[in-house]
Short mmCIF file of C-alpha atoms in Angstrom, two decimals:
data_model
loop_
_atom_site.label_atom_id
_atom_site.label_comp_id
_atom_site.label_asym_id
_atom_site.label_seq_id
_atom_site.Cartn_x
_atom_site.Cartn_y
_atom_site.Cartn_z
CA MET A 124 77.09 89.39 113.38
CA LEU A 125 80.65 88.18 113.95
CA VAL A 126 81.36 84.47 113.91
CA GLN A 127 83.45 83.51 116.94
CA GLY A 128 86.55 81.34 116.62
CA ILE A 129 87.63 82.31 113.09
CA LYS A 130 91.38 82.75 113.41
CA SER A 131 91.72 84.97 110.34
CA ARG A 132 89.24 87.52 111.74
CA PRO A 133 91.24 90.65 112.63
CA GLU A 134 91.29 91.91 116.20
CA TYR A 135 91.67 95.59 116.97
CA LYS A 136 93.12 95.97 120.45
CA GLY A 137 93.33 99.76 120.42
CA LEU A 138 96.12 102.31 120.24
CA ASP A 139 98.69 102.07 122.99
CA ILE A 140 101.62 104.47 123.10
CA ASP A 141 104.93 102.63 123.47
CA PRO A 142 107.11 104.82 125.73
CA HIS A 143 110.26 103.11 124.41
CA ALA A 144 109.57 103.84 120.72
CA LYS A 145 112.08 106.14 119.05
CA ARG A 146 109.45 107.45 116.64
CA HIS A 147 105.69 107.09 116.17
CA LEU A 148 103.85 106.94 112.84
CA PHE A 149 100.09 107.36 113.20
CA VAL A 150 97.93 106.65 110.15
CA LEU A 151 94.38 107.81 110.82
CA GLU A 152 91.10 107.99 108.94
CA GLY A 153 88.03 110.01 109.90
CA GLU A 154 86.86 109.14 113.39
CA GLY A 155 90.12 107.24 113.91
CA ALA A 156 91.56 110.64 114.84
CA GLN A 157 89.63 110.43 118.11
CA ALA A 158 91.60 107.31 119.08
CA LEU A 159 94.82 109.34 119.09
CA ILE A 160 93.15 112.30 120.79
CA ASP A 161 92.00 109.93 123.55
CA GLU A 162 95.55 108.59 123.96
CA VAL A 163 96.89 112.12 124.32
CA GLY A 164 94.29 112.75 127.02
CA ALA A 165 95.32 109.59 128.86
CA LYS A 166 99.11 109.62 128.37
CA GLY A 167 100.05 113.25 127.83
CA ARG A 168 101.68 114.96 124.83
CA ASP A 169 105.38 114.16 125.24
CA PHE A 170 105.43 111.46 122.53
CA LEU A 171 104.05 113.89 119.92
CA ALA A 172 107.44 115.58 119.53
CA LYS A 173 108.67 112.40 117.85
CA SER A 174 105.46 111.61 115.97
CA GLU A 175 104.26 111.87 112.38
CA ILE A 176 100.52 111.87 111.72
CA LEU A 177 99.11 110.94 108.31
CA TYR A 178 95.40 111.78 108.19
CA LEU A 179 92.62 111.06 105.71
CA ALA A 180 89.42 113.01 106.40
CA ALA A 181 86.34 110.81 106.16
CA GLY A 182 83.02 110.28 107.91
CA ALA A 183 81.41 112.75 110.27
CA ALA A 184 82.84 116.22 110.92
CA PRO A 185 86.29 115.66 109.35
CA LYS A 186 87.23 119.35 109.52
CA ALA A 187 86.93 119.37 113.30
CA TYR A 188 89.40 116.48 113.48
CA ASP A 189 91.78 118.25 111.08
CA VAL A 190 91.94 121.26 113.36
CA THR A 191 92.28 119.19 116.53
CA LEU A 192 95.07 116.98 115.15
CA SER A 193 97.03 119.95 113.87
CA ALA A 194 96.63 121.67 117.26
CA LEU A 195 98.33 118.71 118.94
CA SER A 196 101.55 120.04 117.35
CA PRO A 197 103.16 116.72 116.34
CA ASP A 198 106.58 116.77 114.67
CA VAL A 199 104.82 116.26 111.31
CA PHE A 200 101.12 116.53 110.43
CA TRP A 201 100.14 115.64 106.87
CA GLN A 202 96.61 115.42 105.49
CA ALA A 203 95.61 113.51 102.35
CA SER A 204 92.68 114.36 100.10
CA THR A 205 92.14 110.71 99.08
CA LEU A 206 93.52 107.29 99.96
CA GLN A 207 96.05 106.98 97.13
CA PRO A 208 98.20 110.00 98.10
CA LEU A 209 98.13 108.78 101.69
CA LEU A 210 99.40 105.33 100.64
CA PHE A 211 102.15 107.00 98.58
CA ARG A 212 103.21 109.10 101.58
CA LEU A 213 103.06 106.04 103.86
CA ARG A 214 105.40 104.11 101.57
CA ALA A 215 107.85 107.03 101.61
CA CYS A 216 107.71 107.11 105.43
CA LEU A 217 108.29 103.37 105.71
CA GLU A 218 111.22 103.50 103.26
CA GLN A 219 112.95 105.99 105.58
CA ALA A 220 111.81 104.45 108.88
CA ARG A 221 114.48 103.29 111.30
CA MET A 222 114.51 100.61 113.96
CA GLY A 223 112.35 101.67 116.87
CA THR A 224 109.57 103.25 114.79
CA ARG A 225 106.11 102.23 116.00
CA LEU A 226 103.19 102.14 113.52
CA SER A 227 99.64 102.75 114.75
CA ILE A 228 96.47 102.72 112.62
CA ALA A 229 92.93 103.84 113.45
CA GLY A 230 89.85 104.11 111.25
CA THR A 231 87.39 101.87 109.47
CA GLU A 232 88.05 98.19 108.90
CA GLY A 233 88.69 98.61 105.18
CA PHE A 234 91.16 101.43 105.82
CA ILE A 235 93.04 99.49 108.49
CA GLY A 236 93.31 96.51 106.12
CA GLN A 237 94.80 98.58 103.29
CA ILE A 238 97.35 100.27 105.57
CA MET A 239 98.29 96.89 107.04
CA GLN A 240 98.86 95.58 103.50
CA VAL A 241 101.46 98.27 102.86
CA ALA A 242 103.10 97.73 106.25
CA ILE A 243 103.43 93.99 105.62
CA GLU A 244 104.98 94.74 102.19
CA TYR A 245 107.72 96.59 104.09
CA GLY A 246 108.37 93.66 106.41
CA ILE A 247 106.57 94.93 109.50
CA ASP A 248 105.21 92.13 111.69
CA TYR A 249 101.46 92.72 111.91
CA HIS A 250 101.55 91.68 115.59
CA SER A 251 103.64 94.78 116.32
CA ILE A 252 101.14 97.20 114.78
CA HIS A 253 98.62 98.86 117.09
CA THR A 254 95.17 99.15 115.51
CA GLU A 255 91.85 100.60 116.60
CA HIS A 256 88.56 100.40 114.75
CA ARG A 257 86.58 103.65 114.67
CA GLY A 258 83.69 104.61 112.41
CA SER A 259 81.65 102.51 110.01
CA MET A 260 81.65 98.70 110.13
CA ALA A 261 81.56 98.60 106.29
CA ARG A 262 83.82 95.91 104.83
CA ARG A 263 86.24 95.55 101.96
CA VAL A 264 85.30 92.32 100.18
CA GLN A 265 87.02 90.23 97.50
CA CYS A 266 84.86 88.13 95.19
CA VAL A 267 86.42 84.65 95.23
CA HIS A 268 85.10 84.07 91.70
CA CYS A 269 86.35 87.07 89.68
CA LYS A 270 88.90 88.30 92.29
CA GLY A 271 87.50 91.84 92.11
CA ILE A 272 87.42 93.92 95.31
CA THR A 273 84.46 96.01 96.41
CA ASP A 274 84.90 98.66 99.12
CA ASN A 275 82.40 99.90 101.71
CA VAL A 276 80.11 96.85 101.68
CA THR A 277 77.37 97.19 104.30
CA THR A 278 74.96 94.42 103.24
CA SER A 279 75.03 90.67 102.76
CA PRO A 280 74.40 89.40 100.20
CA PHE A 281 75.48 92.16 97.83
CA PRO A 282 76.13 92.25 94.05
CA CYS A 283 79.82 92.08 93.16
CA SER A 284 80.79 95.42 91.60
CA HIS A 285 82.91 93.56 89.01
CA CYS A 286 81.04 90.42 87.90
CA GLY A 287 77.57 91.07 89.34
CA LEU A 288 77.24 87.78 91.26
CA PRO A 289 75.27 87.97 94.53
CA LEU A 290 77.90 87.46 97.23
CA LEU A 291 77.56 86.25 100.80
CA VAL A 292 80.08 88.14 102.94
CA ARG A 293 82.02 85.71 105.10
CA ASP A 294 84.05 86.40 108.24
CA HIS A 295 87.16 84.83 106.70
CA TYR A 296 89.75 87.57 106.20
CA SER A 297 92.93 87.82 104.10
CA ARG A 298 95.67 90.03 105.53
CA ARG A 299 97.48 89.82 102.21
CA LEU A 300 94.50 91.38 100.43
CA GLY A 301 93.14 93.40 103.35
CA ALA A 302 89.68 92.04 102.54
CA PHE A 303 86.98 89.60 103.56
CA GLN A 304 85.77 86.79 101.29
CA GLY A 305 82.60 87.03 99.25
CA VAL A 306 81.13 83.80 97.82
CA ASN A 307 78.26 83.29 95.39
CA ILE A 308 75.18 82.68 97.51
CA ASP A 309 72.98 81.15 94.78
CA ALA A 310 75.55 79.12 92.83
CA GLU A 311 73.44 75.94 92.92
CA GLU A 312 70.14 77.67 92.13
CA PRO A 313 70.76 80.96 90.29
CA GLY A 314 68.14 83.59 91.01
CA THR A 315 67.32 82.38 94.53
CA ALA A 316 69.54 84.84 96.45
CA PRO A 317 67.77 86.38 99.46
CA GLU A 318 67.26 90.12 99.72
CA PRO A 319 70.28 92.07 100.97
CA GLU A 320 70.33 92.66 104.73
CA GLU A 321 72.16 95.51 106.42
CA MET A 322 74.92 93.74 108.36
CA PHE A 323 77.83 96.18 108.61
CA PRO A 324 76.44 99.71 109.16
#
């Protein structure tokens, strides 16, 4: 359940093709590919001639998305096997990017957060980035006690993968870290943590 009114909570307003952009950089994960496919259906294909797509297969039926994205015939289509090569390629793209390049991200919340981290490192205003959540609601969570980060968290509480403390997943979000906060749920009475509940399927 999302807590309303928390200013740090990210909002994903959806992809929206800027007709005035000189170049488009789409960074997509798994079902996030469908967000771009939907935009092509709604806006046509003209913008693809000046577009680069970076894609990380994940989730359901990734091969079908690979084929579909490639068939869109963008200027550049590049697929990563894991997140780290994709981040490396993204940094190279941002180093060469010129004024008028529009960045768009679609995928899971944890993926969007990590791509946003890199974009912010390169001085891109996060307000100018179009984002769309697709796929799992699993979260990337930082333990506020040991500072370790655990990816793909679906339950709350959950055991920190670094220090083992049972963590309550909060809705407070750090753009700098691309992660939500996890705080020790039984700090005052160790051993009294409730059973994990599926919160972010």
